[in-house]
Short mmCIF file of C-alpha atoms in Angstrom, two decimals:
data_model
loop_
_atom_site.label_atom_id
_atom_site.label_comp_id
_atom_site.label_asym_id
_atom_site.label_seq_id
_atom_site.Cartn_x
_atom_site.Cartn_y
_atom_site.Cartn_z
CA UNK Z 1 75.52 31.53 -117.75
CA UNK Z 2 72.43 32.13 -115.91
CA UNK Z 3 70.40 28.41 -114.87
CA UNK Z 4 67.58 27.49 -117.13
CA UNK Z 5 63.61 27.58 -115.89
CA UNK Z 6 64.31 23.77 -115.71
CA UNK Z 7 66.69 21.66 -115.53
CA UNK Z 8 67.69 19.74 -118.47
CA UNK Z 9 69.27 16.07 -118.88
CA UNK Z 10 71.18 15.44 -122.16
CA UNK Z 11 71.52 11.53 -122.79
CA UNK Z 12 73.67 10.50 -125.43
CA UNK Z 13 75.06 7.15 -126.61
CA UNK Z 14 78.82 7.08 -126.22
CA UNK Z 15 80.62 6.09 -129.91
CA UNK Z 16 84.00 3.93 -130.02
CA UNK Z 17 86.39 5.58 -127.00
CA UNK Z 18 84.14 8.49 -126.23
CA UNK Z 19 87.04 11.11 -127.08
CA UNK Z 20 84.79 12.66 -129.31
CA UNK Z 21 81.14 12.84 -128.01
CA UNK Z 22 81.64 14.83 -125.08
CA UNK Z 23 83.70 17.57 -126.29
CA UNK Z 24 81.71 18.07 -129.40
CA UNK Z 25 78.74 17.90 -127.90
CA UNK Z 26 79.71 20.80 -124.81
CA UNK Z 27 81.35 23.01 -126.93
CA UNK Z 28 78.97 23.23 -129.48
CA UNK Z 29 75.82 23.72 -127.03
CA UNK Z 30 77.82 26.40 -125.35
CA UNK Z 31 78.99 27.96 -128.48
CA UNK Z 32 75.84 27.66 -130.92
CA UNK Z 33 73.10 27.51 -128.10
CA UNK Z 34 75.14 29.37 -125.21
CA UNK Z 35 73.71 26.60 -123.02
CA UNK Z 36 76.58 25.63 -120.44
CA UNK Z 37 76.57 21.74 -120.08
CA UNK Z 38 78.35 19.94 -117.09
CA UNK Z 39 79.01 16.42 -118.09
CA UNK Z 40 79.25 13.51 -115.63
CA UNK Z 41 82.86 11.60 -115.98
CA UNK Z 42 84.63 8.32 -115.86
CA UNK Z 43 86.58 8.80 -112.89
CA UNK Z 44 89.61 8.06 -114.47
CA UNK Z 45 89.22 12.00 -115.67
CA UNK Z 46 90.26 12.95 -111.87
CA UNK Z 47 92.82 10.91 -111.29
CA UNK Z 48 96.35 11.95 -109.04
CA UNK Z 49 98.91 13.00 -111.10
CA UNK Z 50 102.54 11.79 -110.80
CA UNK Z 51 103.28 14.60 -108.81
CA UNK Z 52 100.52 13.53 -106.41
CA UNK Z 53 98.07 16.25 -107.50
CA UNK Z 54 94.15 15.41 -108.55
CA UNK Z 55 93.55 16.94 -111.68
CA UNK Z 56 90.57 19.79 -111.00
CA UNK Z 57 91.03 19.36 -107.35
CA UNK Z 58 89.71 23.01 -106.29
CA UNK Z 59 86.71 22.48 -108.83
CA UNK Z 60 85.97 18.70 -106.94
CA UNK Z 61 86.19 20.21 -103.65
CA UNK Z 62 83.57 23.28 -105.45
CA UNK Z 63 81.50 20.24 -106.79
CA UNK Z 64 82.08 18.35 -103.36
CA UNK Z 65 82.03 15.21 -105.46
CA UNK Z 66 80.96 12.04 -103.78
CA UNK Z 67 81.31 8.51 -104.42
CA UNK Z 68 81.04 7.06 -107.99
CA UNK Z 69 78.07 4.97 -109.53
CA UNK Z 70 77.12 1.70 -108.04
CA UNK Z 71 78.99 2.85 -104.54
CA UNK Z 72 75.94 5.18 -103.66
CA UNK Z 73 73.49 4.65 -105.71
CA UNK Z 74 70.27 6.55 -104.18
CA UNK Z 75 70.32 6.11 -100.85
CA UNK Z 76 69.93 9.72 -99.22
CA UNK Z 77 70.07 12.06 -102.11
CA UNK Z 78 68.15 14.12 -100.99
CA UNK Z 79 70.40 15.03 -97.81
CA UNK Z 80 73.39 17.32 -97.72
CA UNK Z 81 74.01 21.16 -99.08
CA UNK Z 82 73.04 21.59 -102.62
CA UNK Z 83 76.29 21.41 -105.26
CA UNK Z 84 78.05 25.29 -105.50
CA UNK Z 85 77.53 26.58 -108.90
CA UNK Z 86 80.93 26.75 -110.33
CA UNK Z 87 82.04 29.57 -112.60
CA UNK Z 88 80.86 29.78 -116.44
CA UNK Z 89 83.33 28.47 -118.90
CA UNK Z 90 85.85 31.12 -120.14
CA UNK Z 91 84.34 33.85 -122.00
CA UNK Z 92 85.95 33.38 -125.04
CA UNK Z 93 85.68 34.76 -128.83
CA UNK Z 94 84.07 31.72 -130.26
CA UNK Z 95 85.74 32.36 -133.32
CA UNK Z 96 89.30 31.91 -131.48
CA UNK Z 97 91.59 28.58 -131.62
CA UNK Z 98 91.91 29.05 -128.01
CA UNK Z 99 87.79 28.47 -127.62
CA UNK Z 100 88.25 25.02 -128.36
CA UNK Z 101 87.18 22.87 -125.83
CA UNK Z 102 89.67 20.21 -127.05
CA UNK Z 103 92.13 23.14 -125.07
CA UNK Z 104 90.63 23.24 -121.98
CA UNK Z 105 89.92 20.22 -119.64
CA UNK Z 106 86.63 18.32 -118.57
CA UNK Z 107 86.78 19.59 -115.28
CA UNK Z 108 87.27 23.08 -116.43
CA UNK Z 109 84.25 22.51 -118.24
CA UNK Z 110 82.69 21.76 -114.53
CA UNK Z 111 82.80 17.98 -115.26
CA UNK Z 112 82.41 16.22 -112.39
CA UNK Z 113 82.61 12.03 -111.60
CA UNK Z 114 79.22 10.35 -112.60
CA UNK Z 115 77.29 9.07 -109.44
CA UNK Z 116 73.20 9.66 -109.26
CA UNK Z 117 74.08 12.23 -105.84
CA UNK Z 118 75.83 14.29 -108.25
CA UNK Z 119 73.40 14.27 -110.99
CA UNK Z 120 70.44 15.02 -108.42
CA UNK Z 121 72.39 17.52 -107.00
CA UNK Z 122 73.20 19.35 -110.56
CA UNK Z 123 69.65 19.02 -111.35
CA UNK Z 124 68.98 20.70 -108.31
CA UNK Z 125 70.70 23.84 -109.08
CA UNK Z 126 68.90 24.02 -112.53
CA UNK Z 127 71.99 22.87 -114.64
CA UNK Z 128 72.01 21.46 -117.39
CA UNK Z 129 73.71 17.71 -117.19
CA UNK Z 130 74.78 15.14 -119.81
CA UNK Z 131 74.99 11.85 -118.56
CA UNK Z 132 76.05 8.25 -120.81
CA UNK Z 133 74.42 5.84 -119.36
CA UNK Z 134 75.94 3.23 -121.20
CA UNK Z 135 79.13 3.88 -119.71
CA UNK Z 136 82.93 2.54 -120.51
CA UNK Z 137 81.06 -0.92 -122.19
CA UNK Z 138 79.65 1.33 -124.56
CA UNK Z 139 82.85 3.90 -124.93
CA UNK Z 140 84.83 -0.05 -125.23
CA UNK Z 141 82.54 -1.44 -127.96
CA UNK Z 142 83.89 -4.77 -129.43
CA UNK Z 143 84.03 -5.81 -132.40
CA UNK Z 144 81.02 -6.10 -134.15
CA UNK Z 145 78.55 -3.64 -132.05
CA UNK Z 146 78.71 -0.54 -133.81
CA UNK Z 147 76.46 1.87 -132.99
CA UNK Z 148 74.43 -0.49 -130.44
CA UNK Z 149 73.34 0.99 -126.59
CA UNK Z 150 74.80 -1.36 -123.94
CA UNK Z 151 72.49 0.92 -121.16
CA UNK Z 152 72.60 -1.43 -117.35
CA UNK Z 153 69.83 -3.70 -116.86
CA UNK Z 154 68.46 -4.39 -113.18
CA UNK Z 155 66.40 -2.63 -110.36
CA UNK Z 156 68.51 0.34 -110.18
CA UNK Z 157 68.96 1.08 -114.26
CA UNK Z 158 66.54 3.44 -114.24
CA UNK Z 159 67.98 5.43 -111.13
CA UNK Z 160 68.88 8.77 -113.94
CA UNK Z 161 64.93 8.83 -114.65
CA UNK Z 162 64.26 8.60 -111.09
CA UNK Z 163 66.10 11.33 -110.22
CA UNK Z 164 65.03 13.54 -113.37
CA UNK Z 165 61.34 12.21 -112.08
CA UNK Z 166 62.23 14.24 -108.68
CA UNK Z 167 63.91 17.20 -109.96
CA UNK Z 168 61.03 17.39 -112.61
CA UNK Z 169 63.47 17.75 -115.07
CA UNK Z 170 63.00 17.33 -119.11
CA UNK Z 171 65.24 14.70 -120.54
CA UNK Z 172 66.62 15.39 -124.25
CA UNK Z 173 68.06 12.11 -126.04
CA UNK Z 174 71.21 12.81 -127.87
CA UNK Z 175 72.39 10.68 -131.04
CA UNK Z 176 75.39 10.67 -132.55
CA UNK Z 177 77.10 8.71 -135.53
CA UNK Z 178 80.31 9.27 -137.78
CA UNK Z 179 82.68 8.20 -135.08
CA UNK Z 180 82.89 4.76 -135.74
CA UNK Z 181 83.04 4.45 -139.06
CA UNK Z 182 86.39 6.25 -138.91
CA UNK Z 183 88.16 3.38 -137.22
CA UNK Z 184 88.76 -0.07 -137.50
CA UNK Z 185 88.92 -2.37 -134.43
CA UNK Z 186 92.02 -4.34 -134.49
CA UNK Z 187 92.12 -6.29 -131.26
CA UNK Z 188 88.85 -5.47 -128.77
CA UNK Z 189 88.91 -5.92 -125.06
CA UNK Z 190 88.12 -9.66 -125.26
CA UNK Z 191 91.30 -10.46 -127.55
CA UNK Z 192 93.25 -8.53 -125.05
CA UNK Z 193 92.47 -10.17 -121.59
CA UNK Z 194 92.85 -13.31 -123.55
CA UNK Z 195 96.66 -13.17 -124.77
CA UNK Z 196 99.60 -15.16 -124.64
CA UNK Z 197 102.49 -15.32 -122.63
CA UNK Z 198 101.18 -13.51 -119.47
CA UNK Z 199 100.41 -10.76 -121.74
CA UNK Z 200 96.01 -10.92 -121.11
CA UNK Z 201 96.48 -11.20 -116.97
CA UNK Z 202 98.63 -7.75 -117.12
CA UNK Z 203 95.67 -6.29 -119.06
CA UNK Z 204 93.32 -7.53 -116.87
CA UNK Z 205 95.69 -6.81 -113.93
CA UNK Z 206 95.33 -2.96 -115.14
CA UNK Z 207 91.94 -3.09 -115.38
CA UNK Z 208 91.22 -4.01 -111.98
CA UNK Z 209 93.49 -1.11 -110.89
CA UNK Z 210 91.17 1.61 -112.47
CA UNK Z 211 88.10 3.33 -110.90
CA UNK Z 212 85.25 2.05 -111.86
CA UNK Z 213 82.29 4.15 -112.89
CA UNK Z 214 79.98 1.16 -112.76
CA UNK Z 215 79.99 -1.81 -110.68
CA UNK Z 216 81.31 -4.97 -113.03
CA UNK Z 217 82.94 -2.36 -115.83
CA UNK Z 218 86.06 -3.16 -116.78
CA UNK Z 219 88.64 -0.71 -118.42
CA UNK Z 220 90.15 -2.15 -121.36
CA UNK Z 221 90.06 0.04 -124.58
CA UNK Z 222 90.33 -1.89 -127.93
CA UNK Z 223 93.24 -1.11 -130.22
CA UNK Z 224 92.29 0.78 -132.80
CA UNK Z 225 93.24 1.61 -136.80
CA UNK Z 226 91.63 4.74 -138.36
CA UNK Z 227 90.23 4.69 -141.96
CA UNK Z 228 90.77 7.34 -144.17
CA UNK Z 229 89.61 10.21 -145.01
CA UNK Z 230 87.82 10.59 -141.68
CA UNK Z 231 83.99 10.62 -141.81
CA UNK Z 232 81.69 13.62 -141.17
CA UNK Z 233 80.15 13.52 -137.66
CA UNK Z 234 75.81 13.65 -136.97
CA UNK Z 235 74.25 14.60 -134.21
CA UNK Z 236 70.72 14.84 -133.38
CA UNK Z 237 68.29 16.25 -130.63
CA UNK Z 238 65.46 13.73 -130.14
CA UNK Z 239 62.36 13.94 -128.49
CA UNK Z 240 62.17 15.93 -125.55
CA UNK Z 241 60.61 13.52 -122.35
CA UNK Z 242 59.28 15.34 -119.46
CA UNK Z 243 60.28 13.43 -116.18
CA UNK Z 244 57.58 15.66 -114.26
CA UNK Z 245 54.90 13.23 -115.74
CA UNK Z 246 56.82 10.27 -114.51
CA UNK Z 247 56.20 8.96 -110.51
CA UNK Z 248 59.68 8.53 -109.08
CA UNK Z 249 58.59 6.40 -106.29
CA UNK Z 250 56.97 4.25 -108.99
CA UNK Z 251 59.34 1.63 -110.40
CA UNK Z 252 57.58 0.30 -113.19
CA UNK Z 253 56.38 3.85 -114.96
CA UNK Z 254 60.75 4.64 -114.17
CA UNK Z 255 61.74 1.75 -115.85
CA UNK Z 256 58.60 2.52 -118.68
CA UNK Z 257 60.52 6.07 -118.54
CA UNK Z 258 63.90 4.50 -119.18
CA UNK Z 259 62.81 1.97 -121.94
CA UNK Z 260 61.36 5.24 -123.55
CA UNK Z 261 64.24 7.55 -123.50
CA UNK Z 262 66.33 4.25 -124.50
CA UNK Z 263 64.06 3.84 -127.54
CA UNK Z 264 63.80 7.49 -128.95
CA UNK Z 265 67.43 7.33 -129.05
CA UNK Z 266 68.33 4.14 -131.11
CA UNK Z 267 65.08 5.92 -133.32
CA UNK Z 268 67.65 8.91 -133.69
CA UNK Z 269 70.75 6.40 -134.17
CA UNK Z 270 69.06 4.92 -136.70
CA UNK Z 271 67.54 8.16 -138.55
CA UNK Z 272 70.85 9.44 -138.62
CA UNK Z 273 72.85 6.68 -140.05
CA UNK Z 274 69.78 6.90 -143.00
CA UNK Z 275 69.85 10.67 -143.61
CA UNK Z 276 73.03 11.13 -143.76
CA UNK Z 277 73.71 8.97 -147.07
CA UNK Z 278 71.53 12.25 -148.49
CA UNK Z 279 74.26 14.31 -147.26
CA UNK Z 280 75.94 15.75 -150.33
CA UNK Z 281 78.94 16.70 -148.51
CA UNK Z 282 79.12 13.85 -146.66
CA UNK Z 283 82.92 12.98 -148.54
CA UNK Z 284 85.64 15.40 -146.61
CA UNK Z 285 86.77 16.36 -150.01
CA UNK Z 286 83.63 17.80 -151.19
CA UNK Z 287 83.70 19.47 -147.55
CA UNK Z 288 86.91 20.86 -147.76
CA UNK Z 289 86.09 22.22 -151.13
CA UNK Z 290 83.42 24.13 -150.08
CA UNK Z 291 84.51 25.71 -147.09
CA UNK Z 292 87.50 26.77 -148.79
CA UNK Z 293 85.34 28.51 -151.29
CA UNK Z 294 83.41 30.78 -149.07
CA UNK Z 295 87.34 31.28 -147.08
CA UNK Z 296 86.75 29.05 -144.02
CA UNK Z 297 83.13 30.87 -142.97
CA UNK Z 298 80.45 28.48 -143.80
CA UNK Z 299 80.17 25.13 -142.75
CA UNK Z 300 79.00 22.86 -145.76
CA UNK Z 301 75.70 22.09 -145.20
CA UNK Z 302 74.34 18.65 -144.65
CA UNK Z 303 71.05 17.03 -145.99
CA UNK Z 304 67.64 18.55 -145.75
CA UNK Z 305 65.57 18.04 -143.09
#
């Protein structure tokens, strides 16, 4: 696809495990909006196979990937070649099983490991990039916290609005809901480290073993119990922000940024989890139903806007 005029910066809140935000979200701005979107990743998406192979390792080398967040922060993004375009995502009849992202990989999808060089260097090159700021502590909610934003606190939180700031990119908040009412959380990372028998130090003995994404993450995803029938997944487009009217050498109107951005998407979060008890076909039934009616070629609508 060709590069927009700008470059754009989705930001989304990540729902229980993640598994479903990202693919959702790529595949249907590529297939509804043919807008190609190159996520950042949890390293743990490029990790060496047991036959010693990275997974995506010719489109790493194309990305020329460096460093993960908290290792590099910003220091000298603005050095270095800009990041090769990588090829569009296949060109596939939308309508086909095989056009499901949920068939192809992340890094097929040009996914590449979330550090602020890459972001600023995908911005660069006019794509369009969706970050999660709140990361794996978000993804790993515990019990009790769903739907809440668990975005980094600290000088360098606001580093994705400095670099959208440079890049004079337009940031678009992303909400989503539906995810996790669909499971229950049986034991959350807490209640892992923490039992018998030796049991919590192998957990946490794991999670010290995986790549971190964030300095101070750690990688232990609750077990989970789904509830049936599964519920009907929301998303919604907030307010656009434009970074050009934001100093990036200023940290106070970045963090101002950040607070913003952070803001207009609980706003969405929470408009969401209202409008959708208007939703008339919010039950999967009622869904099912209706699609079946019209032979699988209308989605059932949802409430009115």
């Amino acid at each position: 696809l060709e590069p927009p005029q700008r470059p754009v910066l989705f930001v989304g809140n990540h729902q229980l495990y993640g598994f479903t935000d990202l693919p959702l979200l790529v595949e249907g701005l590529w297939k509804q909006r043919d807008i190609y979107v190159r996520a950042l990743a949890h390293p743990t998406i490029f990790q060496v196979t047991k036959k010693g192979e990275v997974q995506g390792e010719g489109l790493l080398r194309a990305a020329n990937a460096v460093g993960f967040a908290g290792r590099d922060g910003l220091n000298g993004v603005a050095d270095g070649a800009l990041l090769p375009r990588l090829p569009p995502p296949p060109r596939l009849d939308p309508d086909a099983p095989e056009a499901a992202m949920s068939t192809l990989s992340f890094v097929e999808f040009g996914a590449v490991p979330v550090s602020a060089r890459n972001l600023l260097r995908m911005l660069q090159r006019n794509d369009a990039v969706l970050l999660y700021p709140g990361g794996i502590r978000e993804a790993f909610k515990r019990k009790g916290e769903k739907y809440k934003l668990f975005w980094p606190d600290g000088d360098n939180a606001s580093d994705f609005v400095r670099v959208a700031a440079k890049m004079n990119a337009i940031i678009v908040p992303v909400a989503a809901v539906g995810a996790e009412d669909g499971f229950d959380i049986a034991l959350d990372s807490d209640d892992l480290m923490n039992l018998p028998y030796g049991l919590g130090e192998r957990v946490r003995d794991f999670a010290r073993r995986v790549p971190a994404g964030r300095v101070g993450e750690v990688f232990v995803p609750a077990v989970i119990r789904p509830v049936l029938p599964l519920p009907r997944y929301y998303f919604c487009f907030g307010r656009p922000i434009d970074a050009s009217d934001v100093d990036a050498n200023d940290r106070s109107a970045t963090s101002a940024a950040y607070a913003e951005v952070r803001r207009e998407l609980e706003d969405s979060i929470d408009w969401l989890l209202a409008k959708r008890k208007e939703d008339p076909f919010a039950k999967f039934v009622d869904r099912v139903v209706y699609e079946a009616a019209t032979n699988w070629t209308r989605q059932a609508p949802t409430f009115p806007l």
